PDB file of C-alpha atoms in Angstrom:
ATOM      1  CA  ALA V 613      -1.211   1.788 -23.705  1.00  0.00           C
ATOM      2  CA  VAL V 614      -0.261  -1.590 -22.548  1.00  0.00           C
ATOM      3  CA  ALA V 615      -2.758  -4.502 -23.095  1.00  0.00           C
ATOM      4  CA  PRO V 616      -3.097  -6.805 -20.384  1.00  0.00           C
ATOM      5  CA  PRO V 617      -2.164 -10.436 -21.207  1.00  0.00           C
ATOM      6  CA  PRO V 618      -5.598 -12.378 -22.273  1.00  0.00           C
ATOM      7  CA  GLU V 619      -8.526 -14.081 -20.105  1.00  0.00           C
ATOM      8  CA  THR V 620      -7.099 -17.492 -20.159  1.00  0.00           C
ATOM      9  CA  PHE V 621      -3.275 -16.216 -19.007  1.00  0.00           C
ATOM     10  CA  PHE V 622      -2.382 -18.174 -15.976  1.00  0.00           C
ATOM     11  CA  ILE V 623       0.418 -19.223 -14.490  1.00  0.00           C
ATOM     12  CA  SER V 624       0.680 -21.214 -11.154  1.00  0.00           C
ATOM     13  CA  LYS V 625       3.248 -20.814  -9.349  1.00  0.00           C
ATOM     14  CA  GLU V 626       3.926 -20.771  -5.326  1.00  0.00           C
ATOM     15  CA  VAL V 627       5.406 -17.797  -3.708  1.00  0.00           C
ATOM     16  CA  PRO V 628       7.128 -17.084  -0.901  1.00  0.00           C
ATOM     17  CA  ARG V 629       4.424 -16.519   2.630  1.00  0.00           C
ATOM     18  CA  ASP V 630       6.004 -13.789   3.913  1.00  0.00           C
ATOM     19  CA  GLY V 631       3.194 -11.046   3.841  1.00  0.00           C
ATOM     20  CA  ASN V 632       4.171  -9.716   0.486  1.00  0.00           C
ATOM     21  CA  SER V 633       2.705 -12.783  -1.014  1.00  0.00           C
ATOM     22  CA  PHE V 634       0.491 -10.956  -3.363  1.00  0.00           C
ATOM     23  CA  PHE V 635       3.161  -8.614  -4.360  1.00  0.00           C
ATOM     24  CA  HIS V 636       5.320 -11.613  -5.203  1.00  0.00           C
ATOM     25  CA  ALA V 637       2.412 -13.629  -7.300  1.00  0.00           C
ATOM     26  CA  LEU V 638       1.854 -10.042  -9.130  1.00  0.00           C
ATOM     27  CA  CYS V 639       5.311  -9.609  -9.827  1.00  0.00           C
ATOM     28  CA  HIS V 640       5.851 -13.085 -11.108  1.00  0.00           C
ATOM     29  CA  GLN V 641       2.876 -12.807 -13.149  1.00  0.00           C
ATOM     30  CA  MET V 642       3.716  -9.342 -14.648  1.00  0.00           C
ATOM     31  CA  ALA V 643       7.268 -10.895 -15.791  1.00  0.00           C
ATOM     32  CA  ALA V 644       5.558 -12.951 -18.032  1.00  0.00           C
ATOM     33  CA  THR V 645       4.644 -10.259 -20.318  1.00  0.00           C
ATOM     34  CA  GLU V 646       7.425  -8.239 -22.122  1.00  0.00           C
ATOM     35  CA  THR V 647       6.165  -5.232 -20.927  1.00  0.00           C
ATOM     36  CA  PHE V 648       7.031  -5.468 -17.489  1.00  0.00           C
ATOM     37  CA  ARG V 649       9.792  -8.470 -17.550  1.00  0.00           C
ATOM     38  CA  ASP V 650      12.643  -5.730 -16.854  1.00  0.00           C
ATOM     39  CA  VAL V 651      10.932  -3.933 -13.772  1.00  0.00           C
ATOM     40  CA  THR V 652       9.788  -7.114 -11.504  1.00  0.00           C
ATOM     41  CA  GLN V 653      12.735 -10.123 -12.718  1.00  0.00           C
ATOM     42  CA  LYS V 654      14.617  -7.091 -10.280  1.00  0.00           C
ATOM     43  CA  ARG V 655      15.531  -8.201  -6.743  1.00  0.00           C
ATOM     44  CA  ASN V 656      12.988  -6.932  -4.908  1.00  0.00           C
ATOM     45  CA  ALA V 657      10.423  -5.667  -7.583  1.00  0.00           C
ATOM     46  CA  HIS V 658       7.454  -6.994  -4.580  1.00  0.00           C
ATOM     47  CA  LYS V 659       9.088  -3.947  -2.779  1.00  0.00           C
ATOM     48  CA  LYS V 660       8.392  -1.703  -5.822  1.00  0.00           C
ATOM     49  CA  ILE V 661       5.109  -2.996  -6.810  1.00  0.00           C
ATOM     50  CA  ARG V 662       3.896  -1.929  -3.358  1.00  0.00           C
ATOM     51  CA  GLY V 663       5.119   0.896  -3.514  1.00  0.00           C
ATOM     52  CA  LYS V 664       2.899   2.239  -6.814  1.00  0.00           C
ATOM     53  CA  VAL V 665       0.050   0.507  -5.431  1.00  0.00           C
ATOM     54  CA  ALA V 666       0.533   2.598  -1.911  1.00  0.00           C
ATOM     55  CA  LEU V 667       1.106   5.802  -4.400  1.00  0.00           C
ATOM     56  CA  PHE V 668      -2.344   4.621  -6.463  1.00  0.00           C
ATOM     57  CA  LEU V 669      -4.246   4.095  -2.969  1.00  0.00           C
ATOM     58  CA  GLN V 670      -2.702   7.288  -2.163  1.00  0.00           C
ATOM     59  CA  LYS V 671      -3.850   9.879  -5.348  1.00  0.00           C
ATOM     60  CA  ASN V 672      -7.789   8.111  -5.417  1.00  0.00           C
ATOM     61  CA  GLN V 673      -8.540   7.367  -1.640  1.00  0.00           C
ATOM     62  CA  GLU V 674     -12.276   8.116  -2.336  1.00  0.00           C
ATOM     63  CA  ALA V 675     -12.604   5.117  -4.713  1.00  0.00           C
ATOM     64  CA  TYR V 676     -10.652   2.338  -2.747  1.00  0.00           C
ATOM     65  CA  LEU V 677     -10.778   3.687   0.813  1.00  0.00           C
ATOM     66  CA  GLN V 678     -14.751   3.882   1.567  1.00  0.00           C
ATOM     67  CA  HIS V 679     -13.744   1.610   4.509  1.00  0.00           C
ATOM     68  CA  GLU V 680     -11.860   4.341   6.095  1.00  0.00           C
ATOM     69  CA  GLU V 681     -13.277   7.251   8.102  1.00  0.00           C
ATOM     70  CA  GLY V 682     -11.365  10.601   8.108  1.00  0.00           C
ATOM     71  CA  ASP V 683      -8.294  11.160   6.590  1.00  0.00           C
ATOM     72  CA  ASP V 684      -5.894  10.218   9.538  1.00  0.00           C
ATOM     73  CA  ALA V 685      -7.206   7.065   9.204  1.00  0.00           C
ATOM     74  CA  ARG V 686      -6.733   6.861   5.743  1.00  0.00           C
ATOM     75  CA  GLU V 687      -3.390   7.473   5.672  1.00  0.00           C
ATOM     76  CA  ALA V 688      -2.932   5.000   8.387  1.00  0.00           C
ATOM     77  CA  TYR V 689      -4.144   2.584   6.202  1.00  0.00           C
ATOM     78  CA  ILE V 690      -1.809   3.737   3.420  1.00  0.00           C
ATOM     79  CA  GLU V 691       1.044   3.596   5.649  1.00  0.00           C
ATOM     80  CA  LYS V 692       0.358   0.397   7.009  1.00  0.00           C
ATOM     81  CA  MET V 693      -0.639  -1.049   3.481  1.00  0.00           C
ATOM     82  CA  SER V 694       3.490   0.097   2.060  1.00  0.00           C
ATOM     83  CA  MET V 695       5.402  -1.525   4.479  1.00  0.00           C
ATOM     84  CA  ASP V 696       7.397  -4.713   3.549  1.00  0.00           C
ATOM     85  CA  GLY V 697       5.624  -8.059   4.999  1.00  0.00           C
ATOM     86  CA  GLU V 698       1.791  -6.430   5.380  1.00  0.00           C
ATOM     87  CA  TYR V 699      -0.494  -8.568   4.212  1.00  0.00           C
ATOM     88  CA  ALA V 700      -2.434  -7.586   1.002  1.00  0.00           C
ATOM     89  CA  ASP V 701      -6.115  -6.940   1.406  1.00  0.00           C
ATOM     90  CA  TYR V 702      -8.707  -6.059  -0.894  1.00  0.00           C
ATOM     91  CA  PRO V 703      -8.733  -2.031  -1.560  1.00  0.00           C
ATOM     92  CA  VAL V 704      -5.086  -2.877  -2.537  1.00  0.00           C
ATOM     93  CA  LEU V 705      -6.043  -6.175  -4.621  1.00  0.00           C
ATOM     94  CA  LEU V 706      -8.560  -3.462  -6.267  1.00  0.00           C
ATOM     95  CA  ALA V 707      -6.194  -0.795  -6.725  1.00  0.00           C
ATOM     96  CA  ALA V 708      -3.893  -2.849  -8.362  1.00  0.00           C
ATOM     97  CA  SER V 709      -6.083  -4.511 -10.718  1.00  0.00           C
ATOM     98  CA  ALA V 710      -7.392  -0.787 -12.063  1.00  0.00           C
ATOM     99  CA  MET V 711      -3.630   0.450 -12.045  1.00  0.00           C
ATOM    100  CA  TYR V 712      -2.338  -2.082 -14.334  1.00  0.00           C
ATOM    101  CA  GLY V 713      -5.686  -2.962 -16.169  1.00  0.00           C
ATOM    102  CA  TYR V 714      -5.543  -7.121 -14.922  1.00  0.00           C
ATOM    103  CA  ASN V 715      -8.176  -9.284 -13.614  1.00  0.00           C
ATOM    104  CA  PHE V 716      -6.994 -10.877 -10.643  1.00  0.00           C
ATOM    105  CA  TYR V 717      -8.399 -14.690  -9.567  1.00  0.00           C
ATOM    106  CA  VAL V 718      -8.119 -15.536  -5.999  1.00  0.00           C
ATOM    107  CA  PHE V 719      -8.031 -19.624  -5.689  1.00  0.00           C
ATOM    108  CA  ASP V 720     -10.218 -21.581  -3.062  1.00  0.00           C
ATOM    109  CA  PHE V 721      -7.606 -24.945  -2.997  1.00  0.00           C
ATOM    110  CA  GLY V 722     -10.529 -26.105   0.499  1.00  0.00           C
ATOM    111  CA  TYR V 723     -12.422 -26.969  -2.607  1.00  0.00           C
ATOM    112  CA  THR V 724     -12.094 -30.182  -5.437  1.00  0.00           C
ATOM    113  CA  PRO V 725     -12.262 -28.264  -8.217  1.00  0.00           C
ATOM    114  CA  PRO V 726     -10.326 -25.517  -6.480  1.00  0.00           C
ATOM    115  CA  ARG V 727     -12.967 -22.388  -6.654  1.00  0.00           C
ATOM    116  CA  ALA V 728     -11.561 -19.084  -8.157  1.00  0.00           C
ATOM    117  CA  ILE V 729     -13.231 -16.032  -7.385  1.00  0.00           C
ATOM    118  CA  LYS V 730     -12.271 -12.995 -10.365  1.00  0.00           C
ATOM    119  CA  HIS V 731     -11.962  -9.582  -8.817  1.00  0.00           C
ATOM    120  CA  SER V 732     -11.626  -6.279 -11.497  1.00  0.00           C
ATOM    121  CA  VAL V 733     -12.387  -2.696 -12.270  1.00  0.00           C
ATOM    122  CA  LYS V 734     -12.202  -0.840 -14.884  1.00  0.00           C
ATOM    123  CA  LYS V 735      -8.553   0.616 -15.579  1.00  0.00           C
ATOM    124  CA  SER V 736      -7.621   3.964 -14.451  1.00  0.00           C
ATOM    125  CA  ASN V 737      -7.294   6.611 -16.365  1.00  0.00           C
ATOM    126  CA  ASN V 738      -4.803   8.501 -13.484  1.00  0.00           C
ATOM    127  CA  ASP V 739      -1.672   6.300 -13.653  1.00  0.00           C
ATOM    128  CA  ARG V 740      -0.852   3.086 -14.618  1.00  0.00           C
ATOM    129  CA  GLY V 741       2.278   2.403 -12.317  1.00  0.00           C
TER     130      GLY V 741
END
C-alpha cells in the first residue's frame, strides 16, 4: 500500500488552463512523492491519470454518479470526462480522492486570505490506479 503525503503537504504551482487543469495539478502534486514520480513526469501524464480516473468511475458508477439517471447518462458522462480538455467536476474530484487516497483542497482566491475547501472520501479497495 502507498501512504499518501501528510496533510500539511502542499505545493502551489500554476498549471495550464486547458480544461485539464485538475489533472495537471494532480500530476504535479503526485510527482512530489517517490511512488508516482516515474508516472507523473512523463509527457502527457495528465492524460494517463484522466484515463485511470475515468476507468475508476466506470467501475464505481453507483458510488460517484448518482446524479446521472440511467445507464446511458452514466456512460455519456464517463465518455465526456475521459476526453482531453474536459474540465473535471465534483464526482471526478471525489473519485480521484478515493482512488489515490488523497484529500483535495480547492482554493478560492476571491477572499483574503484565500479559503480552502477540503474534499475527501475514504480510499477505495477496488482500485488504486
